[in-house]
mmCIF file of C-alpha atoms in Angstrom:
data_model
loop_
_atom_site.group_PDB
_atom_site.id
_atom_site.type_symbol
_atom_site.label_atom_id
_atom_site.label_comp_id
_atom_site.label_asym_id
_atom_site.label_seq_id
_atom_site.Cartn_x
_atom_site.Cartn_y
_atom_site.Cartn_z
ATOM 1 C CA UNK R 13 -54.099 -12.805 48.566
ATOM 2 C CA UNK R 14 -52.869 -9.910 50.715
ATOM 3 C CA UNK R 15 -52.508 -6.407 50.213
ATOM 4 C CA UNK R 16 -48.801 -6.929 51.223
ATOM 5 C CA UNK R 17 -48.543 -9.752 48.572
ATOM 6 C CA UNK R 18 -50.177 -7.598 46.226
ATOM 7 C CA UNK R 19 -47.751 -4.509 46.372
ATOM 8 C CA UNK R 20 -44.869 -7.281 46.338
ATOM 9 C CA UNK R 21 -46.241 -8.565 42.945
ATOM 10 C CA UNK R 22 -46.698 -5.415 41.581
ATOM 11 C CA UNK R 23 -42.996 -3.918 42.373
ATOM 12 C CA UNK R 24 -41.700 -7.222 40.978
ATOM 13 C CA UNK R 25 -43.737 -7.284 37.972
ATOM 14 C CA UNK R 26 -42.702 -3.643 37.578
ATOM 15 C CA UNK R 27 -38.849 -4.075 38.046
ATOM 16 C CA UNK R 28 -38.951 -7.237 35.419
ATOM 17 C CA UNK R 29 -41.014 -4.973 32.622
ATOM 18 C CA UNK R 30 -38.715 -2.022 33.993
ATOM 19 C CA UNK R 31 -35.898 -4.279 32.993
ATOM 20 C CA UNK R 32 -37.050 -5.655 30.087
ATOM 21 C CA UNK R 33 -37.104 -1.924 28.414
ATOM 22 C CA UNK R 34 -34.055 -1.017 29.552
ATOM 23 C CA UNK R 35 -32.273 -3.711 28.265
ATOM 24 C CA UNK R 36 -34.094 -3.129 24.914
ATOM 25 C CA UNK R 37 -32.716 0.270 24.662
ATOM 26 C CA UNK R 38 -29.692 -1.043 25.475
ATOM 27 C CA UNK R 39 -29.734 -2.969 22.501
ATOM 28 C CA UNK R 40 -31.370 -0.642 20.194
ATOM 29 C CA UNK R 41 -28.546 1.933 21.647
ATOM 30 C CA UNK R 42 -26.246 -0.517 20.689
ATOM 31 C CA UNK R 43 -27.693 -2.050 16.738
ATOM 32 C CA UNK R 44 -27.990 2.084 16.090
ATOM 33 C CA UNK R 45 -24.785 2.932 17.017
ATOM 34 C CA UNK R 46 -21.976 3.311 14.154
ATOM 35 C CA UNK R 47 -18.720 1.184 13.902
ATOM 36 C CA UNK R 48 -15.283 2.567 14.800
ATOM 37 C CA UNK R 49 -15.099 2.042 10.850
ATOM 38 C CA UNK R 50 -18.184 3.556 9.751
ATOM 39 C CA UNK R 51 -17.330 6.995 12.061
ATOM 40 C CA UNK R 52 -14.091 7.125 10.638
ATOM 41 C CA UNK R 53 -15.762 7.101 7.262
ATOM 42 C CA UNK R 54 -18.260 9.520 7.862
ATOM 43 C CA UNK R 55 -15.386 11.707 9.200
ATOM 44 C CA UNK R 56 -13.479 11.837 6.061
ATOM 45 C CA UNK R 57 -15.649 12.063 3.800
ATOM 46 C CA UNK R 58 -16.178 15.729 5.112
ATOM 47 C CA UNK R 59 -12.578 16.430 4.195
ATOM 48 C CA UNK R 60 -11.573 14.812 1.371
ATOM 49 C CA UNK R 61 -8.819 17.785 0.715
ATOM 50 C CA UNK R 62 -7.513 16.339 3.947
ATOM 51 C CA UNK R 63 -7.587 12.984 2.763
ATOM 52 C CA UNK R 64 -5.767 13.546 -0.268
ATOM 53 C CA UNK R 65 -3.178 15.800 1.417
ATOM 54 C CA UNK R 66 -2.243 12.798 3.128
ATOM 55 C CA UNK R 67 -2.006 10.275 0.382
ATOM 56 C CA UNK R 68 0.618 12.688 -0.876
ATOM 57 C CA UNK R 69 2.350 12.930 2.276
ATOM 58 C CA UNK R 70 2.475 8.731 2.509
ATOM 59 C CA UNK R 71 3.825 8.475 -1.373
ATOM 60 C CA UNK R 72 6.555 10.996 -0.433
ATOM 61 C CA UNK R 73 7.418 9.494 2.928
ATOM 62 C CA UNK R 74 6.925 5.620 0.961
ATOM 63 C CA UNK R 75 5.947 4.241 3.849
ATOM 64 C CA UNK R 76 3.753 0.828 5.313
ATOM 65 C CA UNK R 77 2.746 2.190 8.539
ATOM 66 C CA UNK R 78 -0.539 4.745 7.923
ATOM 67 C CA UNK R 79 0.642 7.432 10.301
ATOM 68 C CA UNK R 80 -0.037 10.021 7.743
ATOM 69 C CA UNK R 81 -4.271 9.901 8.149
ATOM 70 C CA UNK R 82 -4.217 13.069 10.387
ATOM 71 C CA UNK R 83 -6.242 13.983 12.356
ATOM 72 C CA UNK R 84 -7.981 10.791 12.600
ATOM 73 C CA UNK R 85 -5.515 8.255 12.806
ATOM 74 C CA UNK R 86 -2.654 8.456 14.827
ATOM 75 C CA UNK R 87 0.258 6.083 14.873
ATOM 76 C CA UNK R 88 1.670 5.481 18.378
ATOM 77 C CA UNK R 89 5.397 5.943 18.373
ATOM 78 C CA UNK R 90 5.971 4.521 21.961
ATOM 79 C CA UNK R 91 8.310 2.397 21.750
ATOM 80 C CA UNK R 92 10.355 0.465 24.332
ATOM 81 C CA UNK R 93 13.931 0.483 24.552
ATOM 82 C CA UNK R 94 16.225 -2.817 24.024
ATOM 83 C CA UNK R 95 17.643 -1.814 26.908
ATOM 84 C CA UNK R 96 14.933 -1.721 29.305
ATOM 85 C CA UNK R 97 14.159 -4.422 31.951
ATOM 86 C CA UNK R 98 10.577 -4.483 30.239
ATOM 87 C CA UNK R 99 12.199 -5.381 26.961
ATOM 88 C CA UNK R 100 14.144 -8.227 28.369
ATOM 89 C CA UNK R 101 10.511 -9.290 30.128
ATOM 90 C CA UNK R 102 8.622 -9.323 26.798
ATOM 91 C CA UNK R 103 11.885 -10.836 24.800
ATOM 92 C CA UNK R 104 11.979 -13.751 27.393
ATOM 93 C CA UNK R 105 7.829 -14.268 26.746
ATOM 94 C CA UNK R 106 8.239 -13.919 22.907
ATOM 95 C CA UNK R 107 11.288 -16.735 23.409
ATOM 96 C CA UNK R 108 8.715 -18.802 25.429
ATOM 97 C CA UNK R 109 5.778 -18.089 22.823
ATOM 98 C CA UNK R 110 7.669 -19.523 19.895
ATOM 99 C CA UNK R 111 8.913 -22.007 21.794
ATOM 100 C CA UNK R 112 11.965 -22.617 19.134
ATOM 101 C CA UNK R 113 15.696 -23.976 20.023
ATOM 102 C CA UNK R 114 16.955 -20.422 18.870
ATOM 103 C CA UNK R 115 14.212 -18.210 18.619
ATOM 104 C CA UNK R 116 15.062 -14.985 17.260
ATOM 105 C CA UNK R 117 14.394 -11.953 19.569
ATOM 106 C CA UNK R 118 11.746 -9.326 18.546
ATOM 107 C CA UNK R 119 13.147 -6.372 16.535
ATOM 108 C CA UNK R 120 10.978 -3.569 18.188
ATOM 109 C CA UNK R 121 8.248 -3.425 21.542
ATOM 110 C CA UNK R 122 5.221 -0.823 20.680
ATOM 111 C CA UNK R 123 3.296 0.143 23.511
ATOM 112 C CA UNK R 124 -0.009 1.330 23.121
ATOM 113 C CA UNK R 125 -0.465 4.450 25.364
ATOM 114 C CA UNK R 126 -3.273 4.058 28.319
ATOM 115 C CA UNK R 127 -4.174 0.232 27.966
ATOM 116 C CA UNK R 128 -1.258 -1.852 29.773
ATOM 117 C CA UNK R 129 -0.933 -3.043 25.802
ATOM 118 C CA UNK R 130 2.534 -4.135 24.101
ATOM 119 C CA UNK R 131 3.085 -5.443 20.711
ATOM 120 C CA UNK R 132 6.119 -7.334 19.820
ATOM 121 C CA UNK R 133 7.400 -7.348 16.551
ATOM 122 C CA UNK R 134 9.529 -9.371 13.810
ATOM 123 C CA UNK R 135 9.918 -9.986 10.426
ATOM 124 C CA UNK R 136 10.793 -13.766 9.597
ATOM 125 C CA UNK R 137 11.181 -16.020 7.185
ATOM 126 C CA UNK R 138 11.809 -15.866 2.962
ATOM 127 C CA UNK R 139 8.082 -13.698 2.668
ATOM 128 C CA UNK R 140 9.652 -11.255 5.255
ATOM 129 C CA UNK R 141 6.349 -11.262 6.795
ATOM 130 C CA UNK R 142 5.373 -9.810 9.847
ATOM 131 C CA UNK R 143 5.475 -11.938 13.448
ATOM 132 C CA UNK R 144 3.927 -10.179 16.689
ATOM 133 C CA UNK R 145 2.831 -10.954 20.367
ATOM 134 C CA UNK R 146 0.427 -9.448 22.394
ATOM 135 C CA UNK R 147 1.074 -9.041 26.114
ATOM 136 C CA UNK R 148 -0.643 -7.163 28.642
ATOM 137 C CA UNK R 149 1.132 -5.495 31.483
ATOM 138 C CA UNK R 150 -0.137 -3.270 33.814
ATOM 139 C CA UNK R 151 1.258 -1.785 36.797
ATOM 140 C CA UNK R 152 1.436 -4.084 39.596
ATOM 141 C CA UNK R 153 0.275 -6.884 37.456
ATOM 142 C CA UNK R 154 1.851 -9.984 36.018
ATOM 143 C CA UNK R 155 2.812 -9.587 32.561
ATOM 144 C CA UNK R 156 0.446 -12.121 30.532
ATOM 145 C CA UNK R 157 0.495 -12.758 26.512
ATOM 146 C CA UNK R 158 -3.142 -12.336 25.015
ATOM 147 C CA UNK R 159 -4.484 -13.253 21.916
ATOM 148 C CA UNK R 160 -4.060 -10.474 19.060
ATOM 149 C CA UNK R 161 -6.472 -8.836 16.911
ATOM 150 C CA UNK R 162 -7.789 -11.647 14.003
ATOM 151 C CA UNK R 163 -6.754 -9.744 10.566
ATOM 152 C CA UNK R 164 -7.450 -11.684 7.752
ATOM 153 C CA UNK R 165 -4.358 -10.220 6.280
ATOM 154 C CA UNK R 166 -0.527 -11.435 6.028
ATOM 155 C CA UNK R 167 1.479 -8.818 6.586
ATOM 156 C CA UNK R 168 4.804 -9.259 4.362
ATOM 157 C CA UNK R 169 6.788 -7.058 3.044
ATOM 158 C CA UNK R 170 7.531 -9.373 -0.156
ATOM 159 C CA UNK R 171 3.663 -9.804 -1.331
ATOM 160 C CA UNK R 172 2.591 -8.390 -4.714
ATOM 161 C CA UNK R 173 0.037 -5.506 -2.435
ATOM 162 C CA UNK R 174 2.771 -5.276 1.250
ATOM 163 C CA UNK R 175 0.938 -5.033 3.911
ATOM 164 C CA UNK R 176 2.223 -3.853 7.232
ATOM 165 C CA UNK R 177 0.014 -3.274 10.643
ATOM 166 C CA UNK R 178 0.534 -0.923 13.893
ATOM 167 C CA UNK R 179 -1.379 0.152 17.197
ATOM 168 C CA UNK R 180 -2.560 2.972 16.922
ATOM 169 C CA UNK R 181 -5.324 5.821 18.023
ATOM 170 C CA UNK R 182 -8.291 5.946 15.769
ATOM 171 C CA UNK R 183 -10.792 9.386 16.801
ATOM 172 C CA UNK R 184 -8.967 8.531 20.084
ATOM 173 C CA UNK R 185 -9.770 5.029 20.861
ATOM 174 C CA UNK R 186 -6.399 2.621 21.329
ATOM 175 C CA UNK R 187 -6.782 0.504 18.252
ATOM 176 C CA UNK R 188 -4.744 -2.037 15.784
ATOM 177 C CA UNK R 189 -4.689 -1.584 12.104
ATOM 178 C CA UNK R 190 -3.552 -3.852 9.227
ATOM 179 C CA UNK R 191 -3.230 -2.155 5.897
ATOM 180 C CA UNK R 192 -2.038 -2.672 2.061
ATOM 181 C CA UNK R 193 -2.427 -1.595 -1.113
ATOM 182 C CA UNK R 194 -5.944 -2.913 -2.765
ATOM 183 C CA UNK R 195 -3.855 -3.250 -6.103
ATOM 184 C CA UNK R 196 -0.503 -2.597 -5.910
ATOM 185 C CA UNK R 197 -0.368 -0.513 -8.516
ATOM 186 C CA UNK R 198 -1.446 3.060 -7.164
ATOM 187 C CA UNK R 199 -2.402 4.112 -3.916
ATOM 188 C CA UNK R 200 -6.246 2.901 -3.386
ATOM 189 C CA UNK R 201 -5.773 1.645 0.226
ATOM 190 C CA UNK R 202 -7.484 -1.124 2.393
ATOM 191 C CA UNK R 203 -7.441 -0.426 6.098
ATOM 192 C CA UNK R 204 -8.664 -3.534 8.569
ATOM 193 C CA UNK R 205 -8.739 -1.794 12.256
ATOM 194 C CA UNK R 206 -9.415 -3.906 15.325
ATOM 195 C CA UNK R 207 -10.580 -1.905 18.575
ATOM 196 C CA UNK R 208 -9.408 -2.577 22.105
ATOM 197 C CA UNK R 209 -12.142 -2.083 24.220
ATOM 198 C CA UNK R 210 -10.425 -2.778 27.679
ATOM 199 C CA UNK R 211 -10.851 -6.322 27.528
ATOM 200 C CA UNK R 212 -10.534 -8.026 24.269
ATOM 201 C CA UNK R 213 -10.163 -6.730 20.518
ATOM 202 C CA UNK R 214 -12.888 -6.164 18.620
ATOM 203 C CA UNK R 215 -14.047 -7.978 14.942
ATOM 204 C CA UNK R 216 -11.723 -6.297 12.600
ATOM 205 C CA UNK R 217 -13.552 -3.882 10.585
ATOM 206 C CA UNK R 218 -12.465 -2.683 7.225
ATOM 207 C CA UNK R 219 -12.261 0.693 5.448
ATOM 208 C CA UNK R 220 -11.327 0.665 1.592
ATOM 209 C CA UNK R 221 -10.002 4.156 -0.112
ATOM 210 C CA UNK R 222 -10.080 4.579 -3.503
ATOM 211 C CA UNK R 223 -8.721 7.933 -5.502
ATOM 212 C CA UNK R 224 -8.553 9.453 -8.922
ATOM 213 C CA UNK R 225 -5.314 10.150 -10.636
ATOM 214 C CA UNK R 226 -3.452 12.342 -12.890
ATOM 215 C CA UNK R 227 -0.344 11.987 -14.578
ATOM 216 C CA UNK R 228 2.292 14.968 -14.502
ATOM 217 C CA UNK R 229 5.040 14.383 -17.199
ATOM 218 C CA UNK R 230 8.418 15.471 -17.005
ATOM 219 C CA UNK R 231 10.766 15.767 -20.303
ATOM 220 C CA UNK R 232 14.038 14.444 -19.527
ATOM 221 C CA UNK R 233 15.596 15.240 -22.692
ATOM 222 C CA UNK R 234 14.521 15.613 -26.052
ATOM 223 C CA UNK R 235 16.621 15.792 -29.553
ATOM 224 C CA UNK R 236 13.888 15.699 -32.320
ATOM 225 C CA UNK R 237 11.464 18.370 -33.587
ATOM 226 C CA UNK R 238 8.968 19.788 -31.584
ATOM 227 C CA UNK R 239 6.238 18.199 -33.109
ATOM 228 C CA UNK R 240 7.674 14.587 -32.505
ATOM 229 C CA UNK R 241 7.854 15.546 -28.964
ATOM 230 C CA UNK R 242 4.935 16.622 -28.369
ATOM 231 C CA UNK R 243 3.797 13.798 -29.872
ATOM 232 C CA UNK R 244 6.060 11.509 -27.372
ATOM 233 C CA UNK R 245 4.568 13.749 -24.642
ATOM 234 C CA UNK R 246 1.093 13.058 -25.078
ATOM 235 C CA UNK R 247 2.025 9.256 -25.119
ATOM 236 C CA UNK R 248 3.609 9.177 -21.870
ATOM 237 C CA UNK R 249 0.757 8.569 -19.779
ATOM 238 C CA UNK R 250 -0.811 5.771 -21.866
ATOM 239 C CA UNK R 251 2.584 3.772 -21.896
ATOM 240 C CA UNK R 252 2.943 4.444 -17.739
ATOM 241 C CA UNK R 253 -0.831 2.873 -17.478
ATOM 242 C CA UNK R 254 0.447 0.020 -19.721
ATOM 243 C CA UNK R 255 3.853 -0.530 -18.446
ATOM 244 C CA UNK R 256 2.134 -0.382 -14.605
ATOM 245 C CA UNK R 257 0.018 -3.347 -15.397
ATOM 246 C CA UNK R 258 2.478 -5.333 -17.753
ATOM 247 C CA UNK R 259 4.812 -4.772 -14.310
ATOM 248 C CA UNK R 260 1.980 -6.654 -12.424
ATOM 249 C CA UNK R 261 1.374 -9.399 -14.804
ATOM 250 C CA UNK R 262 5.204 -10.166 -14.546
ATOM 251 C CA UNK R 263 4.700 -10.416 -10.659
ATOM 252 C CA UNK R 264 2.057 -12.443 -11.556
ATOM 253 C CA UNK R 265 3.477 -14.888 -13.478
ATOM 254 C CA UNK R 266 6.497 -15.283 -11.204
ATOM 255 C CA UNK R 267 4.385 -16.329 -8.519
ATOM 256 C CA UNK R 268 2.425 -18.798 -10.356
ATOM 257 C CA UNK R 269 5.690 -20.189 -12.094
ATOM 258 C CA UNK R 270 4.280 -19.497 -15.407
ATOM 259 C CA UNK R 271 6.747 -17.706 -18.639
ATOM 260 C CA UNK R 272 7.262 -14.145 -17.753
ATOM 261 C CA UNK R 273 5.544 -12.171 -20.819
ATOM 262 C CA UNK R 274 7.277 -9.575 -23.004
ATOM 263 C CA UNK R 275 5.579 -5.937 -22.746
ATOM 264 C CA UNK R 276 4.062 -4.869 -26.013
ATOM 265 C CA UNK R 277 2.523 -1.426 -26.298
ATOM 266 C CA UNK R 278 0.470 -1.955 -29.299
ATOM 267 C CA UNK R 279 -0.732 -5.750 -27.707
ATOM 268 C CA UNK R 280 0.524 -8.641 -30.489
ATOM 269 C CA UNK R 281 4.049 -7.752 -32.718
ATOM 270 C CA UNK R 282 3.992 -8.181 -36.382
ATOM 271 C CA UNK R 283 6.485 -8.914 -38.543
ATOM 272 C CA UNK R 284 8.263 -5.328 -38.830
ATOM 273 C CA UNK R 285 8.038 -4.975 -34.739
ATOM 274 C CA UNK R 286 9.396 -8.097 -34.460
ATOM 275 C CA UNK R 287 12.448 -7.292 -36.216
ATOM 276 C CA UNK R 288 12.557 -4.238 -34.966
ATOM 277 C CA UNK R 289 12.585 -4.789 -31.524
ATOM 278 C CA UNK R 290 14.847 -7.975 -32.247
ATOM 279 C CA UNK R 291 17.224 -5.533 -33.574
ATOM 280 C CA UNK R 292 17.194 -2.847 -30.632
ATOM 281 C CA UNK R 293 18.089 -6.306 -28.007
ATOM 282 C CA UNK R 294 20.880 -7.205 -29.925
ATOM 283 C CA UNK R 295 22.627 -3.440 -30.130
ATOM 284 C CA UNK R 296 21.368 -2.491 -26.532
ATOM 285 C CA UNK R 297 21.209 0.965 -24.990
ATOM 286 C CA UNK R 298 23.180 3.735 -25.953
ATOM 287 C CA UNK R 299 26.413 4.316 -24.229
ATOM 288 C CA UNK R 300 26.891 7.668 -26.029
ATOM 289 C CA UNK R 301 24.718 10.212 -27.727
ATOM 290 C CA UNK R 302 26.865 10.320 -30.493
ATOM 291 C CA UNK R 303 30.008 9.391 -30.997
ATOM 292 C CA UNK R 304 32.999 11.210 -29.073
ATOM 293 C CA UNK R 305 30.384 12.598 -26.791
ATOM 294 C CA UNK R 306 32.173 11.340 -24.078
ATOM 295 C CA UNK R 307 30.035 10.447 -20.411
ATOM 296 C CA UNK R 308 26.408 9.382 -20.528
ATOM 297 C CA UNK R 309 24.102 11.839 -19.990
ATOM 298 C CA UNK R 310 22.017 11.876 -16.488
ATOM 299 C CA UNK R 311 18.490 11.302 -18.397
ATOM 300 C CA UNK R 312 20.542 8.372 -20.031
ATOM 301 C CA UNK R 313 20.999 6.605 -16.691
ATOM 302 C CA UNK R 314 17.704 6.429 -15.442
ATOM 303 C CA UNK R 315 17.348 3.170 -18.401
ATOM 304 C CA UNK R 316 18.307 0.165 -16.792
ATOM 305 C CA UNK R 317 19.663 -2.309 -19.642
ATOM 306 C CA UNK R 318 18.632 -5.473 -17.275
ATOM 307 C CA UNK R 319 15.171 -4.209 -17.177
ATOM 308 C CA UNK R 320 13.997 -1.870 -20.267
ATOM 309 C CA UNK R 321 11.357 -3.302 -23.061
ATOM 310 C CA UNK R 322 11.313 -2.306 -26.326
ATOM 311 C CA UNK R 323 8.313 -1.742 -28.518
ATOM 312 C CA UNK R 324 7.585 -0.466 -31.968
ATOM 313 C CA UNK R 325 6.196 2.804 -31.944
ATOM 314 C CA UNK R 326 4.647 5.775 -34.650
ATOM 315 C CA UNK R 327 5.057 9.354 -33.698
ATOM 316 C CA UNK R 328 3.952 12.155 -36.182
ATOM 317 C CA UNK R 329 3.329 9.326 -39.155
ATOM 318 C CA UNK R 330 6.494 7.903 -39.097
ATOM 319 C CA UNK R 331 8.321 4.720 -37.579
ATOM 320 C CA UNK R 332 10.210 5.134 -34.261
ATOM 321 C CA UNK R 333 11.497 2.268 -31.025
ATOM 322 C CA UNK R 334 10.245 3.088 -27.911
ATOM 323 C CA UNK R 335 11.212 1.680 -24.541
ATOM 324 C CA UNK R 336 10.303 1.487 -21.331
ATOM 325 C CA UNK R 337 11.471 0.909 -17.825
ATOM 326 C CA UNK R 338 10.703 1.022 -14.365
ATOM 327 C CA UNK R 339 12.783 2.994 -11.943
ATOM 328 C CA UNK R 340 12.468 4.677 -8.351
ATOM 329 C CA UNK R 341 13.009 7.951 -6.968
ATOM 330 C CA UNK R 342 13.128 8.960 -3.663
ATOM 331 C CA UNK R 343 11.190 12.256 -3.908
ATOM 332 C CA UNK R 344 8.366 10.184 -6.067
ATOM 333 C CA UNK R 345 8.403 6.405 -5.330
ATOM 334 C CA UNK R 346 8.281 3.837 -8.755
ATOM 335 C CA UNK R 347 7.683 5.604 -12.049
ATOM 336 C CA UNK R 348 8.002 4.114 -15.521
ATOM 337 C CA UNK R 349 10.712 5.850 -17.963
ATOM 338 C CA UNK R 350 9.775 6.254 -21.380
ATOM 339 C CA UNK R 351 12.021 6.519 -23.568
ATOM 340 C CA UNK R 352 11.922 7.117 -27.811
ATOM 341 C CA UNK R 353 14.771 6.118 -29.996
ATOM 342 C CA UNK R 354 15.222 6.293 -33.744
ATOM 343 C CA UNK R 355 14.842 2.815 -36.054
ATOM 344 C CA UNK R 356 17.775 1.090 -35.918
ATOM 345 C CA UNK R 357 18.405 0.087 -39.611
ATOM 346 C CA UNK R 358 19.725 -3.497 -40.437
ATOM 347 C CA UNK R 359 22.841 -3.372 -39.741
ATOM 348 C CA UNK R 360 23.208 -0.842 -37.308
ATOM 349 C CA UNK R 361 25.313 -0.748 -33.966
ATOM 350 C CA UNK R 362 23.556 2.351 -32.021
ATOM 351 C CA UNK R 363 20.623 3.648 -30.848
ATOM 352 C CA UNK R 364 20.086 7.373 -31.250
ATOM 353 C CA UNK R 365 18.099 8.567 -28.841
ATOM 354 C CA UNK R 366 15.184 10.981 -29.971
ATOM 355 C CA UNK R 367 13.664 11.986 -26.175
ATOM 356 C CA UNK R 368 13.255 10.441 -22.675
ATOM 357 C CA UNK R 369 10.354 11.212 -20.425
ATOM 358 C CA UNK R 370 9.052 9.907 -17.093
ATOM 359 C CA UNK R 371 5.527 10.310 -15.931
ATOM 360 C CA UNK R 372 4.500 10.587 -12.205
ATOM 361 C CA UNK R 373 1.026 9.556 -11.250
ATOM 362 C CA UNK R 374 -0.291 11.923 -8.567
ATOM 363 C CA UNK R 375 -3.505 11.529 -6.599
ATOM 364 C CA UNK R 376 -6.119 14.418 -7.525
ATOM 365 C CA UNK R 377 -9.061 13.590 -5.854
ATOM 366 C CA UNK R 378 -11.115 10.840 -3.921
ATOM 367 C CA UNK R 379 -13.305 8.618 -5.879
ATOM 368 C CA UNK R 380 -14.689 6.632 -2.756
ATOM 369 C CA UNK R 381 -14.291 5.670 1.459
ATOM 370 C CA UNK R 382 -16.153 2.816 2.278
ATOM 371 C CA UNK R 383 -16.535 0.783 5.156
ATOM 372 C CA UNK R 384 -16.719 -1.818 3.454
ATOM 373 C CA UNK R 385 -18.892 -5.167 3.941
ATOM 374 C CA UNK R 386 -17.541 -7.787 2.283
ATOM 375 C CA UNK R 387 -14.702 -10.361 3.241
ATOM 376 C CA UNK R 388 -11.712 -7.976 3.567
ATOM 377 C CA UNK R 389 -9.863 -10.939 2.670
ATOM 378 C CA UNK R 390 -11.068 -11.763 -0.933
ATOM 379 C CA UNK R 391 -10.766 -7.710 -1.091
ATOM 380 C CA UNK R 392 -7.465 -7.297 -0.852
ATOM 381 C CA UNK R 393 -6.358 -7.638 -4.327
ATOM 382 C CA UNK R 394 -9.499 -6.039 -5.847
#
């Protein structure tokens, strides 16, 4: 062997082990570097004020679309105009993509700023659920449709939990994120958020937020002594729990087919609330406070007589009818009315109303952000 041949063995031998580390570090680099999900994470659970601040703002605002997670998430609001020649590009493409007789056109075009990315969008069908396409267009390039980001999600708006999805910047990488409530009933939140890393979109990774609540209640009206409204007061929050989840149980059984249930605050009637409650169906709500008082009072209208359940009730030792009901405001989303009305006796033809209250579940605190493991599909209604 040569010296030449020598050197030449060494250098190579050198440039494969050379190699060899660097791709090793590449890897390690890459196994010890955190998610998109697990940053975000880390991120808010230094500010969990923040976080709360902007649960509040999305209850207020009621709406799908999680542009409220400042500063970390931001919602693109790029949209393209219908009457655009890019529009009519995409619509023609989405036409082509469903490849239907009549197709109907998308409803709105979202760009996603600084990747050439466009997201078509329609709701369709009895589920009102959520259709895009993906097409990317850049500058000088044909436009071409591209597989989107695999959530294991439906996104309709008629679900039991709605879900809803948008591109969007997450700590400043272009992104897609499919969210929903994790039980429909409050505002725990499941976020699934798919990266675009220049070429493709990433494995959907999801983050799960869970709060603690408190219940402010409100006195609409109240006609009895103080005691037996203070007494209706402190009950408020334990019929809004109730009512929440006999409201979910209903949705529950409608989808399965099954009987609808009656709500019953004290679980199984006896005899007496039986009767009782028999007796409030067949007189129905008050029209009046008392007779000659002429237009129904505002508290009064918040009871819908389509919708309200009765229930026996005991307030300061004796025997009272409660009922409840679930309305929505605008400045609060749905809240459950309570509402306490006197025994009807046998015989009777009125209810008198005793008080009306309404309690508003608020978010106080953050009981947990996870990025979480587990199939975000069999998580979704957890």
């Amino acid at each position: 062997m040569t010296r030449c041949t020598r050197v030449q063995l060494r250098i190579g031998l050198f440039v494969t082990v050379a190699g060899a580390v660097l791709c090793l570090n590449a890897r390690a680099k890459s196994a010890a570097e955190p998610s998109l999900c697990a940053r975000l994470v880390a991120q808010m659970r230094r500010s969990p004020a923040t976080v709360v601040k902007d649960s509040r703002q999305l209850q207020l605002s009621q709406s799908l679309g999680y542009d409220h997670w400042a500063p970390w998430i931001t919602v693109t609001k790029f949209g393209v105009s219908s009457d655009s020649g890019a529009f009519r590009r995409i619509d023609a493409e989405w036409a082509a993509h469903l490849k239907g007789a009549f197709p109907p056109g998308p409803a709105s075009v979202e760009a996603l700023p600084g990747t050439g990315l466009f997201v078509a969008n329609a709701i369709l069908g009895s589920g009102e659920c959520l259709n895009t396409m993906f097409v990317e267009w850049k500058w000088g390039n044909h436009l071409r449709v591209i597989p989107g980001p695999q959530l294991p999600l439906d996104m309709c708006l008629r679900d039991e939990n709605p879900g809803w999805a948008n591109p969007a910047m997450v700590l400043g990488q272009p992104a897609y994120i499919g969210s929903r409530s994790l039980s429909g009933t409050n505002s725990d939140a499941l976020m699934l958020i798919a990266r675009w890393n220049g070429k493709n979109w990433t494995r959907p990774c999801p983050v799960s937020i869970r709060f603690t609540y408190r219940y402010a209640v409100m006195l609409l009206y109240c006609g009895a002594s103080r005691e037996v409204c203070n007494a209706a007061r402190g009950l408020t929050p334990e019929v809004t729990r109730r009512y929440s989840a006999y409201e979910s149980s209903v949705l529950d059984a409608l989808n399965a087919h099954n009987r609808v249930p009656k709500f019953a605050f004290h679980g199984v009637l006896g005899t007496q609330g039986r009767m009782l409650v028999a007796r409030a169906r067949r007189i129905g709500i008050p029209k009046r406070i008392a007779p000659g008082s002429g237009v129904p009072p505002v508290w009064l209208r918040h009871m819908n007589p389509a919708d309200a359940e009765y229930f026996p009730l005991r307030l300061d030792g004796k025997m009272y009818l409660g009922a409840a009901d679930y309305r929505t405001y605008p400045w609060s989303g749905p809240s459950p009315v309570f509402f306490v009305f006197r025994a009807p006796r046998d015989g009777a033809r009125s209810l008198a109303p005793v008080a009306a209250l309404t309690a508003q579940r608020l978010t106080s605190g953050v009981k947990s952000i996870q990025a979480r493991n587990q199939s975000p599909s069999s998580s979704a209604g957890s």
